[in-house]
Short mmCIF file of C-alpha atoms and ligand atoms in Angstrom, two decimals:
data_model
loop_
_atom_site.label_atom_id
_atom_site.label_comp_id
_atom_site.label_asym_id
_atom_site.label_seq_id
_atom_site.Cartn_x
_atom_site.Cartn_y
_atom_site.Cartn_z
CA UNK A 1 5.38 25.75 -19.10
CA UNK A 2 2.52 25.37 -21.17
CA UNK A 3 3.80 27.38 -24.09
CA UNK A 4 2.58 26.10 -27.86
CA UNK A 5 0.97 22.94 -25.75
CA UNK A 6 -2.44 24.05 -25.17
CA UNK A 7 -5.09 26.65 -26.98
CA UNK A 8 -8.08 28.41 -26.27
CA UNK A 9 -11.52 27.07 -27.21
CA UNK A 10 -15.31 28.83 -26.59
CA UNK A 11 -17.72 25.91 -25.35
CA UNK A 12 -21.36 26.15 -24.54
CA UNK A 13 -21.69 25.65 -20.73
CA UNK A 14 -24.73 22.78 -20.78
CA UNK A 15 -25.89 23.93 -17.45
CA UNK A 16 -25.76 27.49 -17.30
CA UNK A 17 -26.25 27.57 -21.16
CA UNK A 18 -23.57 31.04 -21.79
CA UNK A 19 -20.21 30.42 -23.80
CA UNK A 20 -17.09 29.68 -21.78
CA UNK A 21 -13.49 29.64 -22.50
CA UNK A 22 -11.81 25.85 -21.97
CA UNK A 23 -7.97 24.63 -22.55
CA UNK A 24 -7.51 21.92 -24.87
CA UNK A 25 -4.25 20.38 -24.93
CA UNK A 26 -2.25 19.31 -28.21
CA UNK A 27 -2.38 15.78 -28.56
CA UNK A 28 1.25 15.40 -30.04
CA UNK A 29 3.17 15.80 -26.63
CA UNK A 30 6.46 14.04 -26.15
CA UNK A 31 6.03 11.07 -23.96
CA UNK A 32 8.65 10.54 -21.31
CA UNK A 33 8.00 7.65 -19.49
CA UNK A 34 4.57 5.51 -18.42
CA UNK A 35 4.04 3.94 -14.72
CA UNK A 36 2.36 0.55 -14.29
CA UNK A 37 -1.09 2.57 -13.60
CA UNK A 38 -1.13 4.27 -16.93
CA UNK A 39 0.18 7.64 -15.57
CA UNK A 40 2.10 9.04 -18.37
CA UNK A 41 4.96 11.73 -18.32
CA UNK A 42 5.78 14.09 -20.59
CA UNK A 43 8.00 17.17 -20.98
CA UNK A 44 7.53 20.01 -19.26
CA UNK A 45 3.80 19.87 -19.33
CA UNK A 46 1.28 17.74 -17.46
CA UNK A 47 -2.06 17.56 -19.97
CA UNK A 48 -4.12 16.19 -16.83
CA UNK A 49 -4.09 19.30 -15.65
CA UNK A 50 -6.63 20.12 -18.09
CA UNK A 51 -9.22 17.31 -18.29
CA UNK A 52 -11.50 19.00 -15.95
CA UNK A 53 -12.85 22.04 -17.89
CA UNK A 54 -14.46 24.22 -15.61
CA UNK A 55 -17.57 27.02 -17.01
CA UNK A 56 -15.84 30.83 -15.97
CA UNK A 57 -19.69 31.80 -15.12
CA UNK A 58 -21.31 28.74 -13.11
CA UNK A 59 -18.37 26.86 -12.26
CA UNK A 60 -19.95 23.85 -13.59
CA UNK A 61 -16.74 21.10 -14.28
CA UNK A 62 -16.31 18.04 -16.22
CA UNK A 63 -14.12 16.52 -19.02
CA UNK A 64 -14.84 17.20 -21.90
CA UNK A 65 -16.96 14.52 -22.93
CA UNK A 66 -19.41 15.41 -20.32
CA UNK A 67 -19.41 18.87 -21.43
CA UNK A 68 -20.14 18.15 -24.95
CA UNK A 69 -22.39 15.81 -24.68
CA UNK A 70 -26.38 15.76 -23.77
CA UNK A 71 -26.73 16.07 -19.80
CA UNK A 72 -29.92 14.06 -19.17
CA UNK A 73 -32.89 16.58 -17.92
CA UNK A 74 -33.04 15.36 -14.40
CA UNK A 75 -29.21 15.87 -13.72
CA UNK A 76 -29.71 19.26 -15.28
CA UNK A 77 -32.48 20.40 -12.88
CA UNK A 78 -30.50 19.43 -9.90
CA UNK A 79 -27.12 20.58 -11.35
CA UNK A 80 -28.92 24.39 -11.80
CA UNK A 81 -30.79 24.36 -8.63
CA UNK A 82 -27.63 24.03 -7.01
CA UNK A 83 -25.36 26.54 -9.39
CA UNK A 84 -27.17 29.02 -10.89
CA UNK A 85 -28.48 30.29 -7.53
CA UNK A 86 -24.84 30.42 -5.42
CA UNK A 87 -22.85 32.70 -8.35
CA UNK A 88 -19.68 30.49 -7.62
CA UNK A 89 -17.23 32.50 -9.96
CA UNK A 90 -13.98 30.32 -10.86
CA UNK A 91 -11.49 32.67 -12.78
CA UNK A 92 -10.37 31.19 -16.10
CA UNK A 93 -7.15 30.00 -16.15
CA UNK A 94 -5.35 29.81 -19.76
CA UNK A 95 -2.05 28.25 -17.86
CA UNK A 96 -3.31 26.16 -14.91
CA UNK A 97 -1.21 26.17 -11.42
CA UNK A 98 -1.63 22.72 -9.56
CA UNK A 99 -4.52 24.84 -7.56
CA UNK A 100 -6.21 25.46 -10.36
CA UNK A 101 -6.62 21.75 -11.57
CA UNK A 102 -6.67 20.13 -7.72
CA UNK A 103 -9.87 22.50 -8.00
CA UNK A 104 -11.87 21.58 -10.77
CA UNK A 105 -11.28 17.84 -10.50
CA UNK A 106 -12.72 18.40 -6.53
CA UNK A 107 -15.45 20.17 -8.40
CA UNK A 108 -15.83 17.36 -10.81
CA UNK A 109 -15.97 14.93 -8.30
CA UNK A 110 -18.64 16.99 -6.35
CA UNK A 111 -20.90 17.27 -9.22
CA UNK A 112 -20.58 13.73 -10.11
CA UNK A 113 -22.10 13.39 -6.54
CA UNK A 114 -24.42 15.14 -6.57
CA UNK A 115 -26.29 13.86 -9.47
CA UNK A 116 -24.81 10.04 -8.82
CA UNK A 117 -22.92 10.20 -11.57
CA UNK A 118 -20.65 6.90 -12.54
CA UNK A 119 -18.43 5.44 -10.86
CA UNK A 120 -16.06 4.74 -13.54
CA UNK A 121 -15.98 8.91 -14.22
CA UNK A 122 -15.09 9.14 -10.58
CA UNK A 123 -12.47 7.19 -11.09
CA UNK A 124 -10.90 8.61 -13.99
CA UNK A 125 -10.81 11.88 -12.25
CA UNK A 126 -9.51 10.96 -8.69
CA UNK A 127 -7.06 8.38 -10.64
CA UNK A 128 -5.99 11.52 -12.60
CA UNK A 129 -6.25 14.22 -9.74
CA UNK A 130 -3.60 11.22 -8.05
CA UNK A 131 -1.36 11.31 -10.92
CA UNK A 132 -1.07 15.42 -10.52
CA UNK A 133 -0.26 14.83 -7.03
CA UNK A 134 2.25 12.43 -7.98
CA UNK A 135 4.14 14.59 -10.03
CA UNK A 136 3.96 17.50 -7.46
CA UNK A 137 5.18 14.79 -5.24
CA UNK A 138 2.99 15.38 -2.50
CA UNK A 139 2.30 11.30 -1.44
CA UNK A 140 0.09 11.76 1.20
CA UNK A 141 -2.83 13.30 -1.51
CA UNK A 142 -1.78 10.94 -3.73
CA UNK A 143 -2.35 7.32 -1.69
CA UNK A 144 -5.61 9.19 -0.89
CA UNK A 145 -6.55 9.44 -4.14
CA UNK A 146 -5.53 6.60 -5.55
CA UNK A 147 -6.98 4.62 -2.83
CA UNK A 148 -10.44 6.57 -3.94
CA UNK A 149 -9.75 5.60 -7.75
CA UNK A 150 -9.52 1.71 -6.78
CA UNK A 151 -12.65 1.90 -4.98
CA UNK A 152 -14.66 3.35 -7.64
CA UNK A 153 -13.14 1.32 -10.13
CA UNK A 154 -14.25 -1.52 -8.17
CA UNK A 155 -17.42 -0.12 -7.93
CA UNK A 156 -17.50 0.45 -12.10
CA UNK A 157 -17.08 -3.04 -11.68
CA UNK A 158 -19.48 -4.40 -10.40
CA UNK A 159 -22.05 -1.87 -12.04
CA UNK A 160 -21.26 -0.91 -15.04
CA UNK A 161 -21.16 -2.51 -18.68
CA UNK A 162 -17.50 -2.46 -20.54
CA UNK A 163 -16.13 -1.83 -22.34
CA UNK A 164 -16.48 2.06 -21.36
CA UNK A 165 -14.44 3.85 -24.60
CA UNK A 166 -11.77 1.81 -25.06
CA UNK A 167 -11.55 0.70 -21.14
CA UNK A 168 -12.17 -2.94 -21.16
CA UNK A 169 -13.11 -4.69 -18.07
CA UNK A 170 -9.94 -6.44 -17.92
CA UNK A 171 -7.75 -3.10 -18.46
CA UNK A 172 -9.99 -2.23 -15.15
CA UNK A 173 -8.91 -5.27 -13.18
CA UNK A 174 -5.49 -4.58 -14.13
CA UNK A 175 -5.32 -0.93 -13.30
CA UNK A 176 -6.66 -2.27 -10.11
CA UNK A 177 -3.80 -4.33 -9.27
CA UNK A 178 -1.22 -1.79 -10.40
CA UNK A 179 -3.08 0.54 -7.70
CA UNK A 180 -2.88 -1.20 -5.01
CA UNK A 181 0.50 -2.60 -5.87
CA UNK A 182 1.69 1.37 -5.98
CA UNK A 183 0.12 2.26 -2.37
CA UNK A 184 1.20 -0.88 -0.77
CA UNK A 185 -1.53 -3.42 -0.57
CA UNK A 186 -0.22 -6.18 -1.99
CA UNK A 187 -2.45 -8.73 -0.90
CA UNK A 188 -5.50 -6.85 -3.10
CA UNK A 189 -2.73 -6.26 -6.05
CA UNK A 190 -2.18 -10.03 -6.22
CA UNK A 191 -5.52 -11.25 -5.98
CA UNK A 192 -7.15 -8.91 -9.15
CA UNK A 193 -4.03 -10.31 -10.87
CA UNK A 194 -4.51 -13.49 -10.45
CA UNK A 195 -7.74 -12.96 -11.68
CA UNK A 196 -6.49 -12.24 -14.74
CA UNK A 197 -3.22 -14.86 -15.23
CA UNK A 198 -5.95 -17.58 -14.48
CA UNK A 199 -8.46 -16.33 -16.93
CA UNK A 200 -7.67 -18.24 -20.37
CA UNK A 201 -9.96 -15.62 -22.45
CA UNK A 202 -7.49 -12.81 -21.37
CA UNK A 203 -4.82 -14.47 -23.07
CA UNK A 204 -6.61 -15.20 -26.00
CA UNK A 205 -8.01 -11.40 -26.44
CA UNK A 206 -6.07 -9.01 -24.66
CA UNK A 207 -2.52 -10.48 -24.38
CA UNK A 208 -1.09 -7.57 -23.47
CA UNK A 209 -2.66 -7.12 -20.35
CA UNK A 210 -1.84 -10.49 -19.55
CA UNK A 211 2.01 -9.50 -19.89
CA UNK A 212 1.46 -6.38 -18.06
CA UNK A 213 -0.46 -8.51 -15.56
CA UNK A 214 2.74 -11.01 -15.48
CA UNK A 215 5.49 -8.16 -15.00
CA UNK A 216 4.15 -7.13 -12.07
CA UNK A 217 3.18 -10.38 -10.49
CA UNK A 218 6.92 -11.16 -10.56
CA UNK A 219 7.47 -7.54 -9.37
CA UNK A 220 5.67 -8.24 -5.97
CA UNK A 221 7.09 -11.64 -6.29
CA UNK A 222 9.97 -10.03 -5.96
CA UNK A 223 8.99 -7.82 -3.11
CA UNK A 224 9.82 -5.01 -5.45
CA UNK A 225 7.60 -2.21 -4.45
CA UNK A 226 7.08 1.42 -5.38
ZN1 ZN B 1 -21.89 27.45 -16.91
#
């Protein structure tokens, strides 16, 4: 499925310091259609299924941001003690299966645990690991996860200073919402909206979220639910 979508790159593993092969994916891929939480289809090909790189010889995982840039010392020391003593051998994968990427964002999410990572990279990958189980259409993994991604986006927060890339703290309310509108809770959906409509400053800087923000207010208005 992959076909022409994805190619093979050689990365430095940062924690067990050997070369690993990683799958980058092509950044023009036809877009099919978006949901209210950002997930995005495309043709024939999921690209989430790739976010997590995983290192063929530690089985250290992360995006690729992590990966290429500098691990601070004290996650390192814990992140070795811990792999480069078990020999955990995770077969590269040039085509992933949904196995393949359910496993490396689990390992992502472990890692990020284990050193206390941020919230707001937890969230990305159980938002993302929800989106994969979306598509397979498995909805009992995918309320779980999503209901994980709106709790450590909650937790980003209330911790963390935005904007994080180009996630502003208001696209983080929002995505909020739109999870909790998509696994039912309508009550929490409504109230990070009306955070939001009520907020004058998000009309005067990020009118577009305040139109996404209004489209689905009158979606649960209109007891229209996923
Ligand atoms: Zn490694």
């Amino acid at each position: 499925m992959a076909v022409g979508k994805t190619f093979v790159v050689e990365k430095l593993c940062p924690v067990c310091e050997q070369m690993t092969r990683v799958v980058k994916t092509r950044s023009r891929i036809a877009v099919v259609s978006r949901d209210e939480d950002a997930c995005t289809h495309y043709a024939d090909f999921n690209p989430y299924y790739y976010t997590v790189w995983v290192c063929e010889h530690c089985g250290f995982a992360a995006d690729e941001t992590t990966f290429t840039t500098k691990i601070p010392d004290r996650h390192l020391q814990i992140l070795r003690a811990i792999l480069l003593t078990k020999n955990i051998k995770i077969p590269f994968a040039e085509e992933r299966t949904l196995g393949n990427a359910e496993t490396a964002f689990l390992l992502g999410l472990k890692f990020l645990d284990i050193i206390h990572g941020k919230a707001s990279k937890k969230a990305k990958y159980a938002h993302q690991l929800a989106w994969i189980y979306r598509e397979a259409g498995d909805k009992v993994q995918e309320a779980e996860f999503m209901a994980k991604a709106a709790k450590f986006y909650e937790e980003a927060l209330a911790k963390e200073h935005f904007p994080i890339g180009a996630m502003t703290d208001n696209a983080t309310i929002y995505l909020i919402a739109a999870i909790y509108y998509r696994i039912g809770e309508r009550q929490k959906a409504t109230s990070y909206l009306s955070r939001l409509i009520s907020d004058p400053s998000v009309r005067e800087r990020e009118p577009r979220i305040l139109d996404k923000a209004r489209d689905l207010w009158s979606d649960i208005r209109a007891g229209r639910r996923k």
